[in-house]
C-alpha positions as YAML, in Angstrom:
chain: A
units: angstrom
residues:
- id: 1
  name: MET
  ca: [-219.58, 4.48, -222.51]
- id: 2
  name: THR
  ca: [-216.69, 4.48, -220.79]
- id: 3
  name: GLU
  ca: [-215.96, 6.16, -217.42]
- id: 4
  name: PRO
  ca: [-212.63, 7.73, -217.42]
- id: 5
  name: LEU
  ca: [-210.47, 6.42, -214.69]
- id: 6
  name: LEU
  ca: [-209.06, 9.89, -214.43]
- id: 7
  name: ARG
  ca: [-210.32, 13.18, -216.10]
- id: 8
  name: ALA
  ca: [-208.59, 16.57, -215.74]
- id: 9
  name: LEU
  ca: [-211.18, 19.35, -216.32]
- id: 10
  name: GLN
  ca: [-209.26, 22.91, -217.25]
- id: 11
  name: VAL
  ca: [-206.42, 22.60, -215.30]
- id: 12
  name: ALA
  ca: [-203.96, 25.17, -215.22]
- id: 13
  name: ARG
  ca: [-200.35, 26.12, -212.71]
- id: 14
  name: ARG
  ca: [-198.74, 29.46, -212.55]
- id: 15
  name: TYR
  ca: [-195.85, 30.62, -210.87]
- id: 16
  name: GLY
  ca: [-197.00, 34.64, -210.38]
- id: 17
  name: ASP
  ca: [-196.61, 35.75, -213.87]
- id: 18
  name: VAL
  ca: [-195.44, 32.38, -215.13]
- id: 19
  name: GLU
  ca: [-197.57, 30.30, -216.80]
- id: 20
  name: ALA
  ca: [-196.46, 26.59, -216.30]
- id: 21
  name: LEU
  ca: [-199.42, 25.03, -217.65]
- id: 22
  name: ALA
  ca: [-202.79, 26.32, -219.47]
- id: 23
  name: PRO
  ca: [-205.83, 25.56, -218.83]
- id: 24
  name: THR
  ca: [-205.96, 21.47, -220.16]
- id: 25
  name: ASP
  ca: [-208.85, 18.97, -220.53]
- id: 26
  name: LEU
  ca: [-206.95, 15.24, -220.36]
- id: 27
  name: GLU
  ca: [-209.07, 11.84, -219.68]
- id: 28
  name: LEU
  ca: [-207.78, 8.89, -219.27]
- id: 29
  name: LEU
  ca: [-209.64, 5.44, -220.45]
- id: 30
  name: PRO
  ca: [-209.63, 1.66, -219.21]
- id: 31
  name: GLY
  ca: [-207.18, 0.72, -221.81]
- id: 32
  name: GLU
  ca: [-205.55, 3.24, -222.46]
- id: 33
  name: THR
  ca: [-201.87, 4.46, -222.85]
- id: 34
  name: VAL
  ca: [-200.92, 8.51, -223.53]
- id: 35
  name: ALA
  ca: [-197.81, 10.20, -224.50]
- id: 36
  name: LEU
  ca: [-197.02, 13.64, -223.47]
- id: 37
  name: VAL
  ca: [-193.98, 15.00, -226.17]
- id: 38
  name: GLY
  ca: [-192.59, 18.39, -226.32]
- id: 39
  name: PRO
  ca: [-189.22, 20.19, -225.37]
- id: 40
  name: ASN
  ca: [-188.33, 21.31, -221.52]
- id: 41
  name: GLY
  ca: [-190.58, 23.46, -220.26]
- id: 42
  name: ALA
  ca: [-193.57, 22.66, -221.66]
- id: 43
  name: GLY
  ca: [-195.73, 21.55, -219.41]
- id: 44
  name: LYS
  ca: [-195.32, 18.11, -219.49]
- id: 45
  name: SER
  ca: [-194.10, 17.16, -215.87]
- id: 46
  name: THR
  ca: [-196.81, 19.98, -214.25]
- id: 47
  name: LEU
  ca: [-199.21, 18.08, -215.74]
- id: 48
  name: LEU
  ca: [-198.34, 15.12, -214.63]
- id: 49
  name: ALA
  ca: [-198.05, 15.98, -211.05]
- id: 50
  name: ILE
  ca: [-201.26, 17.51, -211.33]
- id: 51
  name: LEU
  ca: [-202.72, 14.42, -212.28]
- id: 52
  name: ALA
  ca: [-200.97, 12.58, -209.78]
- id: 53
  name: GLY
  ca: [-201.90, 15.60, -207.14]
- id: 54
  name: ALA
  ca: [-198.50, 16.51, -206.18]
- id: 55
  name: ILE
  ca: [-198.89, 19.93, -207.01]
- id: 56
  name: GLU
  ca: [-202.06, 21.48, -206.65]
- id: 57
  name: ALA
  ca: [-203.59, 23.54, -209.62]
- id: 58
  name: SER
  ca: [-204.31, 27.20, -209.66]
- id: 59
  name: HIS
  ca: [-207.29, 25.96, -211.63]
- id: 60
  name: GLY
  ca: [-209.43, 23.30, -212.47]
- id: 61
  name: THR
  ca: [-210.27, 20.09, -211.36]
- id: 62
  name: VAL
  ca: [-209.35, 16.54, -211.15]
- id: 63
  name: GLU
  ca: [-211.61, 13.37, -210.88]
- id: 64
  name: THR
  ca: [-209.92, 10.78, -209.96]
- id: 65
  name: HIS
  ca: [-211.65, 7.03, -209.82]
- id: 66
  name: ALA
  ca: [-208.96, 4.21, -209.58]
- id: 67
  name: ARG
  ca: [-206.04, 4.33, -207.83]
- id: 68
  name: VAL
  ca: [-202.82, 6.60, -209.20]
- id: 69
  name: GLY
  ca: [-199.16, 5.76, -209.27]
- id: 70
  name: TRP
  ca: [-196.72, 8.28, -210.03]
- id: 71
  name: VAL
  ca: [-193.00, 7.91, -211.30]
- id: 72
  name: PRO
  ca: [-191.23, 11.53, -211.02]
- id: 73
  name: GLN
  ca: [-188.44, 11.98, -213.35]
- id: 74
  name: ARG
  ca: [-186.41, 13.41, -209.46]
- id: 75
  name: PRO
  ca: [-185.90, 10.31, -206.65]
- id: 76
  name: ALA
  ca: [-189.44, 9.86, -204.65]
- id: 77
  name: HIS
  ca: [-187.80, 8.03, -202.03]
- id: 78
  name: TYR
  ca: [-185.55, 8.66, -198.95]
- id: 79
  name: SER
  ca: [-181.47, 8.91, -199.88]
- id: 80
  name: ARG
  ca: [-180.78, 7.55, -196.34]
- id: 81
  name: LEU
  ca: [-182.87, 4.73, -196.69]
- id: 82
  name: SER
  ca: [-181.87, 1.73, -198.42]
- id: 83
  name: PRO
  ca: [-184.69, -0.04, -201.19]
- id: 84
  name: ARG
  ca: [-185.86, -2.66, -198.89]
- id: 85
  name: GLU
  ca: [-186.80, 0.15, -195.78]
- id: 86
  name: ASN
  ca: [-188.11, 2.27, -198.43]
- id: 87
  name: LEU
  ca: [-190.32, -0.21, -200.30]
- id: 88
  name: GLU
  ca: [-191.73, -1.39, -196.71]
- id: 89
  name: LEU
  ca: [-192.07, 2.00, -195.76]
- id: 90
  name: PHE
  ca: [-194.47, 3.24, -199.19]
- id: 91
  name: ALA
  ca: [-196.08, -0.35, -198.59]
- id: 92
  name: ARG
  ca: [-197.18, 0.33, -195.41]
- id: 93
  name: LEU
  ca: [-198.55, 4.11, -196.29]
- id: 94
  name: GLU
  ca: [-200.35, 2.16, -198.96]
- id: 95
  name: GLY
  ca: [-202.14, 0.11, -196.60]
- id: 96
  name: VAL
  ca: [-199.83, -3.15, -198.03]
- id: 97
  name: HIS
  ca: [-201.16, -6.50, -196.03]
- id: 98
  name: GLU
  ca: [-197.34, -8.13, -195.98]
- id: 99
  name: PRO
  ca: [-195.04, -5.01, -196.18]
- id: 100
  name: ALA
  ca: [-191.75, -7.22, -195.95]
- id: 101
  name: VAL
  ca: [-193.31, -9.42, -198.71]
- id: 102
  name: ALA
  ca: [-194.11, -6.87, -200.65]
- id: 103
  name: ALA
  ca: [-190.44, -4.92, -201.04]
- id: 104
  name: ALA
  ca: [-189.18, -8.24, -201.68]
- id: 105
  name: GLN
  ca: [-191.36, -9.27, -204.41]
- id: 106
  name: MET
  ca: [-190.52, -5.59, -205.73]
- id: 107
  name: LEU
  ca: [-186.56, -6.20, -205.26]
- id: 108
  name: GLU
  ca: [-186.84, -9.39, -207.20]
- id: 109
  name: ARG
  ca: [-188.74, -7.94, -209.53]
- id: 110
  name: PHE
  ca: [-186.90, -4.97, -210.81]
- id: 111
  name: SER
  ca: [-183.36, -6.89, -209.79]
- id: 112
  name: LEU
  ca: [-182.89, -3.91, -206.87]
- id: 113
  name: PRO
  ca: [-179.49, -4.15, -204.70]
- id: 114
  name: THR
  ca: [-180.94, -6.04, -201.19]
- id: 115
  name: ALA
  ca: [-177.78, -5.06, -199.40]
- id: 116
  name: SER
  ca: [-178.39, -1.87, -196.65]
- id: 117
  name: ARG
  ca: [-176.92, 0.47, -198.97]
- id: 118
  name: PRO
  ca: [-178.51, 3.55, -198.48]
- id: 119
  name: SER
  ca: [-180.13, 4.42, -201.73]
- id: 120
  name: GLY
  ca: [-178.59, 7.40, -202.62]
- id: 121
  name: GLU
  ca: [-175.63, 6.02, -202.89]
- id: 122
  name: LEU
  ca: [-177.45, 3.47, -205.73]
- id: 123
  name: SER
  ca: [-176.89, 4.57, -209.57]
- id: 124
  name: VAL
  ca: [-179.37, 6.95, -211.19]
- id: 125
  name: GLY
  ca: [-180.81, 4.22, -212.88]
- id: 126
  name: ASN
  ca: [-181.14, 1.84, -209.43]
- id: 127
  name: ARG
  ca: [-182.96, 5.06, -208.26]
- id: 128
  name: GLN
  ca: [-185.38, 5.39, -211.03]
- id: 129
  name: ARG
  ca: [-185.83, 1.88, -210.78]
- id: 130
  name: LEU
  ca: [-186.86, 2.06, -207.28]
- id: 131
  name: ASN
  ca: [-189.03, 5.07, -208.24]
- id: 132
  name: VAL
  ca: [-190.87, 2.67, -210.15]
- id: 133
  name: ALA
  ca: [-191.18, 0.04, -207.87]
- id: 134
  name: ILE
  ca: [-192.64, 2.00, -205.15]
- id: 135
  name: ALA
  ca: [-195.68, 3.42, -207.54]
- id: 136
  name: LEU
  ca: [-196.74, -0.40, -208.08]
- id: 137
  name: LEU
  ca: [-196.86, -1.01, -204.29]
- id: 138
  name: GLY
  ca: [-200.30, 0.15, -204.16]
- id: 139
  name: GLU
  ca: [-201.65, -1.92, -207.33]
- id: 140
  name: PRO
  ca: [-202.37, 1.28, -209.44]
- id: 141
  name: ARG
  ca: [-204.88, 1.11, -212.32]
- id: 142
  name: VAL
  ca: [-203.52, 4.43, -213.64]
- id: 143
  name: LEU
  ca: [-199.77, 5.15, -213.76]
- id: 144
  name: LEU
  ca: [-198.31, 7.96, -214.46]
- id: 145
  name: LEU
  ca: [-194.64, 8.48, -215.73]
- id: 146
  name: ASP
  ca: [-192.31, 11.28, -216.13]
- id: 147
  name: GLU
  ca: [-189.22, 10.20, -218.68]
- id: 148
  name: PRO
  ca: [-188.80, 6.83, -216.39]
- id: 149
  name: THR
  ca: [-187.22, 5.29, -219.09]
- id: 150
  name: ALA
  ca: [-184.10, 8.25, -219.40]
- id: 151
  name: ALA
  ca: [-181.13, 6.71, -217.41]
- id: 152
  name: LEU
  ca: [-182.06, 3.28, -217.89]
- id: 153
  name: ASP
  ca: [-180.05, 0.47, -219.92]
- id: 154
  name: PRO
  ca: [-182.25, -1.04, -222.94]
- id: 155
  name: GLY
  ca: [-182.98, -4.04, -220.88]
- id: 156
  name: GLN
  ca: [-184.08, -2.03, -218.02]
- id: 157
  name: ARG
  ca: [-186.40, 0.21, -220.40]
- id: 158
  name: ARG
  ca: [-188.43, -3.05, -222.05]
- id: 159
  name: ARG
  ca: [-188.71, -3.93, -218.07]
- id: 160
  name: VAL
  ca: [-190.36, -0.56, -217.79]
- id: 161
  name: TRP
  ca: [-192.68, -1.10, -220.42]
- id: 162
  name: GLU
  ca: [-193.48, -4.74, -220.13]
- id: 163
  name: VAL
  ca: [-195.25, -3.65, -216.63]
- id: 164
  name: ALA
  ca: [-196.68, -0.36, -218.51]
- id: 165
  name: ASP
  ca: [-197.85, -2.45, -221.38]
- id: 166
  name: ALA
  ca: [-198.84, -5.20, -218.91]
- id: 167
  name: LEU
  ca: [-201.16, -2.66, -216.53]
- id: 168
  name: ARG
  ca: [-203.08, -1.50, -220.03]
- id: 169
  name: ALA
  ca: [-203.46, -4.87, -221.10]
- id: 170
  name: GLU
  ca: [-205.67, -5.17, -217.69]
- id: 171
  name: GLY
  ca: [-207.68, -2.82, -218.04]
- id: 172
  name: GLY
  ca: [-205.37, -0.03, -216.69]
- id: 173
  name: ALA
  ca: [-204.59, 3.49, -218.50]
- id: 174
  name: VAL
  ca: [-200.88, 4.79, -218.72]
- id: 175
  name: CYS
  ca: [-199.71, 7.79, -219.24]
- id: 176
  name: PHE
  ca: [-196.44, 9.36, -219.40]
- id: 177
  name: ALA
  ca: [-193.96, 12.05, -220.62]
- id: 178
  name: THR
  ca: [-190.64, 11.59, -223.12]
- id: 179
  name: GLN
  ca: [-188.58, 13.41, -225.60]
- id: 180
  name: ASN
  ca: [-187.47, 10.03, -226.97]
- id: 181
  name: LEU
  ca: [-189.72, 9.78, -229.99]
- id: 182
  name: GLU
  ca: [-189.35, 6.09, -230.34]
- id: 183
  name: GLU
  ca: [-191.21, 5.58, -227.01]
- id: 184
  name: ILE
  ca: [-194.52, 6.80, -228.53]
- id: 185
  name: GLU
  ca: [-195.56, 3.47, -230.54]
- id: 186
  name: HIS
  ca: [-196.06, 2.03, -226.91]
- id: 187
  name: ALA
  ca: [-199.19, 4.79, -226.65]
- id: 188
  name: GLY
  ca: [-202.45, 4.63, -228.55]
- id: 189
  name: ARG
  ca: [-202.79, 8.70, -228.43]
- id: 190
  name: THR
  ca: [-200.46, 11.11, -227.90]
- id: 191
  name: ILE
  ca: [-200.38, 14.82, -226.52]
- id: 192
  name: VAL
  ca: [-198.07, 17.52, -227.74]
- id: 193
  name: LEU
  ca: [-197.30, 20.52, -225.27]
- id: 194
  name: GLN
  ca: [-195.39, 23.77, -226.43]
- id: 195
  name: ASP
  ca: [-194.73, 26.63, -224.66]
- id: 196
  name: ALA
  ca: [-197.24, 25.00, -220.92]
- id: 197
  name: ARG
  ca: [-200.60, 24.40, -224.28]
- id: 198
  name: VAL
  ca: [-201.58, 21.70, -225.97]
- id: 199
  name: VAL
  ca: [-200.53, 22.02, -229.33]
- id: 200
  name: THR
  ca: [-202.20, 19.00, -231.64]
- id: 201
  name: LEU
  ca: [-203.81, 15.95, -229.59]
...
């Protein structure tokens, strides 16, 4: 039996009386891509944030057996630092041996600006591409993507999916949230959430 790279067991999240996510189970297996679909407020982002360790579950546990990279909807970098400075900083935090080299490679890979302009002044698309680049610095085997292509043009979207598909082909796992039904074609499995609950698997 294949060991999951990541497993969530009855994870749930409440904010006072508001249930953001009902108890949910999820496994991500090597070589698998899973799509989370549903309307705004369905619980997709909450589930991904719990899987990433960005927020704590009110109930349940997450078992992680591989390095995880997370691409949230909002910028996950420092707005006053340039893209290069952000990449070098996060490379150091990930324990990358040569942070400057890794940063240069990501700048080129994602066609990010190399000038010293603060990241907060970048276009929405460039900020999202920087998010993806930061998530990949530690060479994760699990990639969690929260509507990663919403602000990207068709060419940039294709680049993101090429990265995700390559990770899956190498035995990693990808889980992404989307409201774009065309993107479901990238998934081998689709999970539908509505009103903070999984309604189909």
